[in-house]
mmCIF file of C-alpha atoms and ligand atoms in Angstrom:
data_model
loop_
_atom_site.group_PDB
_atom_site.id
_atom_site.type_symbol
_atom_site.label_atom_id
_atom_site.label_comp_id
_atom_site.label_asym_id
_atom_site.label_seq_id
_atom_site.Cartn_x
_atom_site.Cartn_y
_atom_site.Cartn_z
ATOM 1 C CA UNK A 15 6.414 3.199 18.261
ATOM 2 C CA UNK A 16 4.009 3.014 15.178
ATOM 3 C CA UNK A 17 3.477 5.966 13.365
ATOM 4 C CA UNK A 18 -0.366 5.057 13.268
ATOM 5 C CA UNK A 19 -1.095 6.393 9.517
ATOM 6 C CA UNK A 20 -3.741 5.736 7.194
ATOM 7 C CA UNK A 21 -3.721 4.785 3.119
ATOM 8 C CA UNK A 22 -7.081 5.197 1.720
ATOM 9 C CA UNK A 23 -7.203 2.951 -1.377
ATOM 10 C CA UNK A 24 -9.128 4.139 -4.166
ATOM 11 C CA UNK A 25 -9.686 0.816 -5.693
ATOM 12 C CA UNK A 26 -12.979 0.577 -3.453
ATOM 13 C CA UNK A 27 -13.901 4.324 -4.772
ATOM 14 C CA UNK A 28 -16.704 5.240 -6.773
ATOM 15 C CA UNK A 29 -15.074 5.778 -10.099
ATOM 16 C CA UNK A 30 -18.088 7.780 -11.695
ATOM 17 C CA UNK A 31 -17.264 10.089 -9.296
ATOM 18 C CA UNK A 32 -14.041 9.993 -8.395
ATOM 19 C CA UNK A 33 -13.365 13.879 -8.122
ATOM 20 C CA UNK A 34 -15.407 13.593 -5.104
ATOM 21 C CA UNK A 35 -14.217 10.786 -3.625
ATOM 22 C CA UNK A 36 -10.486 11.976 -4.025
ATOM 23 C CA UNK A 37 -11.803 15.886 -1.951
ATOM 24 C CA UNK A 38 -13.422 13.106 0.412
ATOM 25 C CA UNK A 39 -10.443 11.910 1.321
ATOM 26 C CA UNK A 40 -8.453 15.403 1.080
ATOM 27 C CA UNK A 41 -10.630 16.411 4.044
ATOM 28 C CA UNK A 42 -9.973 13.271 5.878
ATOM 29 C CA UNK A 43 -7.495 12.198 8.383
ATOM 30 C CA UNK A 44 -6.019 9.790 5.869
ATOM 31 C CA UNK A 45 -2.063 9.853 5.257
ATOM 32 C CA UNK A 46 -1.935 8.423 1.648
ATOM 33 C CA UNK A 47 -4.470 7.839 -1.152
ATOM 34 C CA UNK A 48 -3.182 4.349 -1.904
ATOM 35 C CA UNK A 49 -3.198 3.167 -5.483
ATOM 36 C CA UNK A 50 -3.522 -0.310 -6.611
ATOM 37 C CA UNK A 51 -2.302 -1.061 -10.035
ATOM 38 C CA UNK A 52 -2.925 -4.895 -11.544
ATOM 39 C CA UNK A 53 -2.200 -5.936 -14.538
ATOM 40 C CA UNK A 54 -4.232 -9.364 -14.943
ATOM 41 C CA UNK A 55 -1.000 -10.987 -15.130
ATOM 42 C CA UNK A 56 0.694 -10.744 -11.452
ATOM 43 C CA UNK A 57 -2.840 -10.820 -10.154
ATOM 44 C CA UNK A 58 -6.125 -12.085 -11.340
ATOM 45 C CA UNK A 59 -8.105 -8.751 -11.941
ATOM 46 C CA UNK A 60 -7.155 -5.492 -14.278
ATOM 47 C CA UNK A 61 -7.713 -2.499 -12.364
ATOM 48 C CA UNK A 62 -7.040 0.905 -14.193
ATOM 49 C CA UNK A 63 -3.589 3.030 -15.399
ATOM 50 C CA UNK A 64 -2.278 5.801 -16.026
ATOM 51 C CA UNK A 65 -5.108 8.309 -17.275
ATOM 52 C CA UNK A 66 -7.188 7.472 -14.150
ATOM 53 C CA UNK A 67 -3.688 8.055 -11.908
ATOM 54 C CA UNK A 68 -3.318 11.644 -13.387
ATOM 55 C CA UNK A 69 -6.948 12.670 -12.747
ATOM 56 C CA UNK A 70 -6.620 11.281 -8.993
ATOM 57 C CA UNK A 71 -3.161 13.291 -8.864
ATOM 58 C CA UNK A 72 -4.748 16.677 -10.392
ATOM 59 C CA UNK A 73 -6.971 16.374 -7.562
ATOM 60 C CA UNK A 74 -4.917 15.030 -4.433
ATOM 61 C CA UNK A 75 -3.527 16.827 -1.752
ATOM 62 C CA UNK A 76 -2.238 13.789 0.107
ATOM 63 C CA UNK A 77 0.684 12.143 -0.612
ATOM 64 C CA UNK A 78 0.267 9.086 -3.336
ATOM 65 C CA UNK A 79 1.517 5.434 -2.526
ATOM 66 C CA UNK A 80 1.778 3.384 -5.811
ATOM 67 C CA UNK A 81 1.402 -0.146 -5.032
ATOM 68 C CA UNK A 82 2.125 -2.083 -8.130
ATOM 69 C CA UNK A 83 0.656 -5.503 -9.141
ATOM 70 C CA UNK A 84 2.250 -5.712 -12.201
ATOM 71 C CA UNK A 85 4.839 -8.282 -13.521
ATOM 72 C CA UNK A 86 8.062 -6.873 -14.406
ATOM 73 C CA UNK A 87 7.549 -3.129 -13.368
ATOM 74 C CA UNK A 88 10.908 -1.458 -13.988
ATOM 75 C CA UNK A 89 10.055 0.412 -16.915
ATOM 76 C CA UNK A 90 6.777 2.270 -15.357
ATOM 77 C CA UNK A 91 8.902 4.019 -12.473
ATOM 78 C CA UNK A 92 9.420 6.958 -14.028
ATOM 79 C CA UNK A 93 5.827 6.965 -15.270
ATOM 80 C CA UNK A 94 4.957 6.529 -11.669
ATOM 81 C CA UNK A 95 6.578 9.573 -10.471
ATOM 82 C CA UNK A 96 5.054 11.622 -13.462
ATOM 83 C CA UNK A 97 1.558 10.623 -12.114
ATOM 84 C CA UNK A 98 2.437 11.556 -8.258
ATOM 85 C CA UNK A 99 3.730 9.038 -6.814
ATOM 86 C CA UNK A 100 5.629 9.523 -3.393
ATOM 87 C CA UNK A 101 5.983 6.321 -2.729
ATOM 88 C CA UNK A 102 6.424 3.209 -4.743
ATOM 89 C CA UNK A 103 6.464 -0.420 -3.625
ATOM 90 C CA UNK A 104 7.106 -3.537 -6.021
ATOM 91 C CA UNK A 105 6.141 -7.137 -5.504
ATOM 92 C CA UNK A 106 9.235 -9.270 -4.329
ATOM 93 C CA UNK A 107 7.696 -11.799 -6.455
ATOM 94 C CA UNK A 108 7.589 -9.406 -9.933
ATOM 95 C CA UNK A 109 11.428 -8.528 -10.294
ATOM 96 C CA UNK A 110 14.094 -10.502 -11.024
ATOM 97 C CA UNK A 111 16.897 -7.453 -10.115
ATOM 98 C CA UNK A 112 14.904 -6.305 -7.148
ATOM 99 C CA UNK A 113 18.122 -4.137 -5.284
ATOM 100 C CA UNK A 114 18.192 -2.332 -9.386
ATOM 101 C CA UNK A 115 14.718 -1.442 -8.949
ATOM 102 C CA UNK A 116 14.512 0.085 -5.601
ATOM 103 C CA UNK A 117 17.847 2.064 -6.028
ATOM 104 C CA UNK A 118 16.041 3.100 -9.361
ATOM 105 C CA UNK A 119 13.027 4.043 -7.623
ATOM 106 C CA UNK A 120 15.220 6.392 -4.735
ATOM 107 C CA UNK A 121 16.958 7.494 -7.691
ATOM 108 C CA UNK A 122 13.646 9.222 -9.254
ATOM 109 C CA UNK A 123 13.000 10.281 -5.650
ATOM 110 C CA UNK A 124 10.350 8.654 -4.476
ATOM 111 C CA UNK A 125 9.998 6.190 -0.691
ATOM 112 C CA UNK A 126 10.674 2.423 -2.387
ATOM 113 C CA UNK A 127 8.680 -0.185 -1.007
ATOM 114 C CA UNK A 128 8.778 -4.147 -1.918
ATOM 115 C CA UNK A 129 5.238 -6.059 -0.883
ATOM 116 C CA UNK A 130 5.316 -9.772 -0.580
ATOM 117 C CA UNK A 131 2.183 -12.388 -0.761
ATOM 118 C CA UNK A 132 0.855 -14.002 2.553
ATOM 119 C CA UNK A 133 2.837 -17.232 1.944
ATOM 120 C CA UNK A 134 6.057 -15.410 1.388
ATOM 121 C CA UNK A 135 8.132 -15.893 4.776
ATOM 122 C CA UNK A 136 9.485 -12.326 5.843
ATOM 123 C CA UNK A 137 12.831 -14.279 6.983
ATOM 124 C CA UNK A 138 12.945 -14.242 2.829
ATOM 125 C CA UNK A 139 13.668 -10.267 2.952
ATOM 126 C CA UNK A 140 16.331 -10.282 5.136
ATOM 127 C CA UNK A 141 19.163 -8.957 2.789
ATOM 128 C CA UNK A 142 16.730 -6.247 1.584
ATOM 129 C CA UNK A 143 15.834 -4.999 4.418
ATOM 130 C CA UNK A 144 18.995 -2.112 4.243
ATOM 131 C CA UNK A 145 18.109 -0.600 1.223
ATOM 132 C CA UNK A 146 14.314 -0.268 1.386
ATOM 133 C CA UNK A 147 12.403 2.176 2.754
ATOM 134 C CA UNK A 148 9.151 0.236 2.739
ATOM 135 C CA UNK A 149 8.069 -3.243 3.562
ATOM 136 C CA UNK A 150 4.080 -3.769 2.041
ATOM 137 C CA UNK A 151 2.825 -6.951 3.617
ATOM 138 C CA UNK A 152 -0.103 -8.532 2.230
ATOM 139 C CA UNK A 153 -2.594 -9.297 4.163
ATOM 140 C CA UNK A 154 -5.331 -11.066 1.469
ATOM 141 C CA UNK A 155 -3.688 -12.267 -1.731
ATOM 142 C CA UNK A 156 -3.243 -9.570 -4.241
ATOM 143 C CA UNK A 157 -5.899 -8.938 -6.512
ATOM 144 C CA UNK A 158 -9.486 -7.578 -5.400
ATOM 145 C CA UNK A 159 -11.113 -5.310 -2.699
ATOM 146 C CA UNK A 160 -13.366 -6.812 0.108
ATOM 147 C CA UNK A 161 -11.733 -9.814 1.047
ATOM 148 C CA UNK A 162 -11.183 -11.232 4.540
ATOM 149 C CA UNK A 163 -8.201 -10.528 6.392
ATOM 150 C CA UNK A 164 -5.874 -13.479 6.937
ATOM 151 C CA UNK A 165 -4.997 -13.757 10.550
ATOM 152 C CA UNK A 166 -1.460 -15.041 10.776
ATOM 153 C CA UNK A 167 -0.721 -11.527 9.533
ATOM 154 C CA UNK A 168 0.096 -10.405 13.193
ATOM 155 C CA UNK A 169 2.680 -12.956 13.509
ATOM 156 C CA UNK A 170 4.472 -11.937 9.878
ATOM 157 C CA UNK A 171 4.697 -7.685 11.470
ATOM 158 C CA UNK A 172 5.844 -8.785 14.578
ATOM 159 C CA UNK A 173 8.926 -10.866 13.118
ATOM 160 C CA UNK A 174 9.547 -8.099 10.545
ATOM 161 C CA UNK A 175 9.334 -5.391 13.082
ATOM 162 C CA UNK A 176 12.221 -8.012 14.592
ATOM 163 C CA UNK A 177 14.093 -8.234 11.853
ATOM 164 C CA UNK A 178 14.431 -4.916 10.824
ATOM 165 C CA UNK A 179 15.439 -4.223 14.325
ATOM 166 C CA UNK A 180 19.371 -3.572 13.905
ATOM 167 C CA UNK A 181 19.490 -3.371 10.206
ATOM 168 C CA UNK A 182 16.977 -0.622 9.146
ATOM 169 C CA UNK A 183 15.032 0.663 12.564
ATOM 170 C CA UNK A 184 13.312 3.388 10.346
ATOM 171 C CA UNK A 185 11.694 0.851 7.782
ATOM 172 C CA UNK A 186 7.963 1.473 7.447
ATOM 173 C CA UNK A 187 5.410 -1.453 7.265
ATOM 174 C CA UNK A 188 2.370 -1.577 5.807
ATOM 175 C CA UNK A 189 -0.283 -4.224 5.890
ATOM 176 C CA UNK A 190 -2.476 -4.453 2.834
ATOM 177 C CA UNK A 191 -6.653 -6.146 2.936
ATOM 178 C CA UNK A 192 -8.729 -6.525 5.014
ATOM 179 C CA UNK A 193 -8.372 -3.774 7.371
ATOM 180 C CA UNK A 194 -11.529 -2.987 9.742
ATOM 181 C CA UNK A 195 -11.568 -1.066 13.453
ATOM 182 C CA UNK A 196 -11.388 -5.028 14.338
ATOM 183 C CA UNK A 197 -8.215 -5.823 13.458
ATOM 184 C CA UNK A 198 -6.302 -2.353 13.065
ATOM 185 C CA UNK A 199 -5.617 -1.692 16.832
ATOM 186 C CA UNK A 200 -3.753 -4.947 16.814
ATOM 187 C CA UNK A 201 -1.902 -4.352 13.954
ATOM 188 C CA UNK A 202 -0.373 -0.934 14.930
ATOM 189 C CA UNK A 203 0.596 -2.841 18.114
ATOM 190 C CA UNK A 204 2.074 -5.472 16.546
ATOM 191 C CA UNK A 205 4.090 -2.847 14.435
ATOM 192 C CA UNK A 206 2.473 -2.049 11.804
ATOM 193 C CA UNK A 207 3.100 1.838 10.437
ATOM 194 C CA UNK A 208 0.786 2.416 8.116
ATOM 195 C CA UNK A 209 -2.457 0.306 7.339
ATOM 196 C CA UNK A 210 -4.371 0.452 3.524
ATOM 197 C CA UNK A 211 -7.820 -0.095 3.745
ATOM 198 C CA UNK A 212 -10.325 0.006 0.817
ATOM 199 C CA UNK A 213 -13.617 -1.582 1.525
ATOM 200 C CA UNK A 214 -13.777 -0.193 4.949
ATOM 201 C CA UNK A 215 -13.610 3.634 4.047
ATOM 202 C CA UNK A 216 -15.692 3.866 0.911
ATOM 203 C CA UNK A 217 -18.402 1.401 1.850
ATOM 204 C CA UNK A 218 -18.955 3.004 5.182
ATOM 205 C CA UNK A 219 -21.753 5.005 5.899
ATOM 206 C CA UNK A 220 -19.189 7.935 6.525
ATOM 207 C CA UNK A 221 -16.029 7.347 5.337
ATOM 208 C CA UNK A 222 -14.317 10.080 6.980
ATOM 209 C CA UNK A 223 -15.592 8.901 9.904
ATOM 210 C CA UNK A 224 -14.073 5.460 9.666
ATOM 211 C CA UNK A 225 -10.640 6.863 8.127
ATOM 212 C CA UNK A 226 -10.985 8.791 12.218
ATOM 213 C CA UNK A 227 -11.751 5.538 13.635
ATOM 214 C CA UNK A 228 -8.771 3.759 11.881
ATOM 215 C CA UNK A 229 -6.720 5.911 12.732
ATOM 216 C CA UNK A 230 -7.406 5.778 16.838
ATOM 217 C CA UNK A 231 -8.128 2.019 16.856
HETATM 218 C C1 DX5 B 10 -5.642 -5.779 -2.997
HETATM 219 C C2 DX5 B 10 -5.140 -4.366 -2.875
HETATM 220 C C3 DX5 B 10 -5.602 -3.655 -1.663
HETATM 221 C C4 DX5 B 10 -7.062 -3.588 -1.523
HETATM 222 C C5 DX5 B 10 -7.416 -3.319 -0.095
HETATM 223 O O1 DX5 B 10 -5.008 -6.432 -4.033
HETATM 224 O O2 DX5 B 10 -3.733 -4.317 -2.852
HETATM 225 O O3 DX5 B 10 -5.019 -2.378 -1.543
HETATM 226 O O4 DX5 B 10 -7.655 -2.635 -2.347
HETATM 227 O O5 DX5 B 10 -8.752 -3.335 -0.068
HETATM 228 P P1 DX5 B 10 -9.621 -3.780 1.161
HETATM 229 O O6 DX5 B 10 -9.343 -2.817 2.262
HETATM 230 O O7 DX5 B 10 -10.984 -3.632 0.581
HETATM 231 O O8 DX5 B 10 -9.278 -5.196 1.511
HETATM 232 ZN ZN1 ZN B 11 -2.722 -2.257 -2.277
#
């Protein structure tokens, strides 16, 4: 059964006002205030660090997912964790000693997740799936809010719900851009546990609203 939750990412959040976006979403229905870190290398676009991170976390009273799009992340972990994160997921594609990293991550005591790019089979993650907690599937390539949702996406959480099956039945996967009401009923059916969305919270009319609607697609 899905577990049917919600990460609110701030990227899409107005940052001049950002205390009132983050009490926004503490009065929401959302699970997680998702946080999308880029570092112009991984991905094509900067986004922000640690100061903005702390201000978010002296604010939140939701649980933070860290969802780094950085290359080489390792040494930020424990910077992670000092900025509130609960959970945090690395690109497949960043680290070279991936099962060091997520035992690292466990270690500080945080969920440890591992995201991989829409062309990435999920047949690829196989012999990770036992020591992760998290599988973070992309579902627009990394890098910017707003874009549209690629539809073989369905296909990739259905064979990963599959193949975590006997190894790791508890893993939790999230799907990442692109999320509407459209496509989110789907998704939780296909297997999906926990859906970001961005653009479709903050540039609603009432973003609480569609965090509710989300939620019961
Ligand atoms: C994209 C980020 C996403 C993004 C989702 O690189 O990882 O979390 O902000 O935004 P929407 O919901 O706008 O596609
Ligand atoms: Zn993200």
């Amino acid at each position: 059964m899905s577990k049917r939750l919600i990460a609110a990412s701030v990227l899409s959040a107005d940052f001049a006002h950002l205390h009132r976006d983050v009490e926004m979403l503490n009065e929401s229905e959302t699970d997680y205030i998702h946080i999308d870190m880029m570092d112009g290398v991984f991905v094509p676009n900067i986004s922000f660090g640690f100061p903005v991170c702390d201000a978010i976390y002296r604010h939140a009273r939701k649980p933070m997912d860290f969802h780094l799009m950085i290359k080489d992340p390792t040494p930020y972990l424990e910077r992670c964790i000092h900025s509130g994160a609960a959970i945090i997921t690395v690109h497949y594609e960043t680290c070279d000693h991936l099962h060091r990293t997520v035992t690292r991550i466990k270690a500080l005591g945080a969920k440890a997740g591992v995201a991989v790019n829409p062309h990435l089979p999920v047949d690829h993650l196989n012999d990770v799936l036992p020591f992760v907690d998290l599988v973070l599937l992309m579902s627009v390539n990394p890098g910017f809010g707003g874009q549209k949702f690629i539809e073989t996406t369905y296909q990739r959480v259905a064979r990963l719900k599959e193949n975590a099956g006997a190894v790791n039945p508890g893993l939790l996967i999230e799907v990442d851009g692109g999320v509407t009401d459209q496509n989110a009923g789907k998704l939780f059916e296909s297997g999906a546990d926990i859906l970001v969305a961005g653009n479709f919270i903050f540039n609603a009319e009432n973003p609480r609203y569609a965090i509710s609607n989300l939620k019961k697609a």
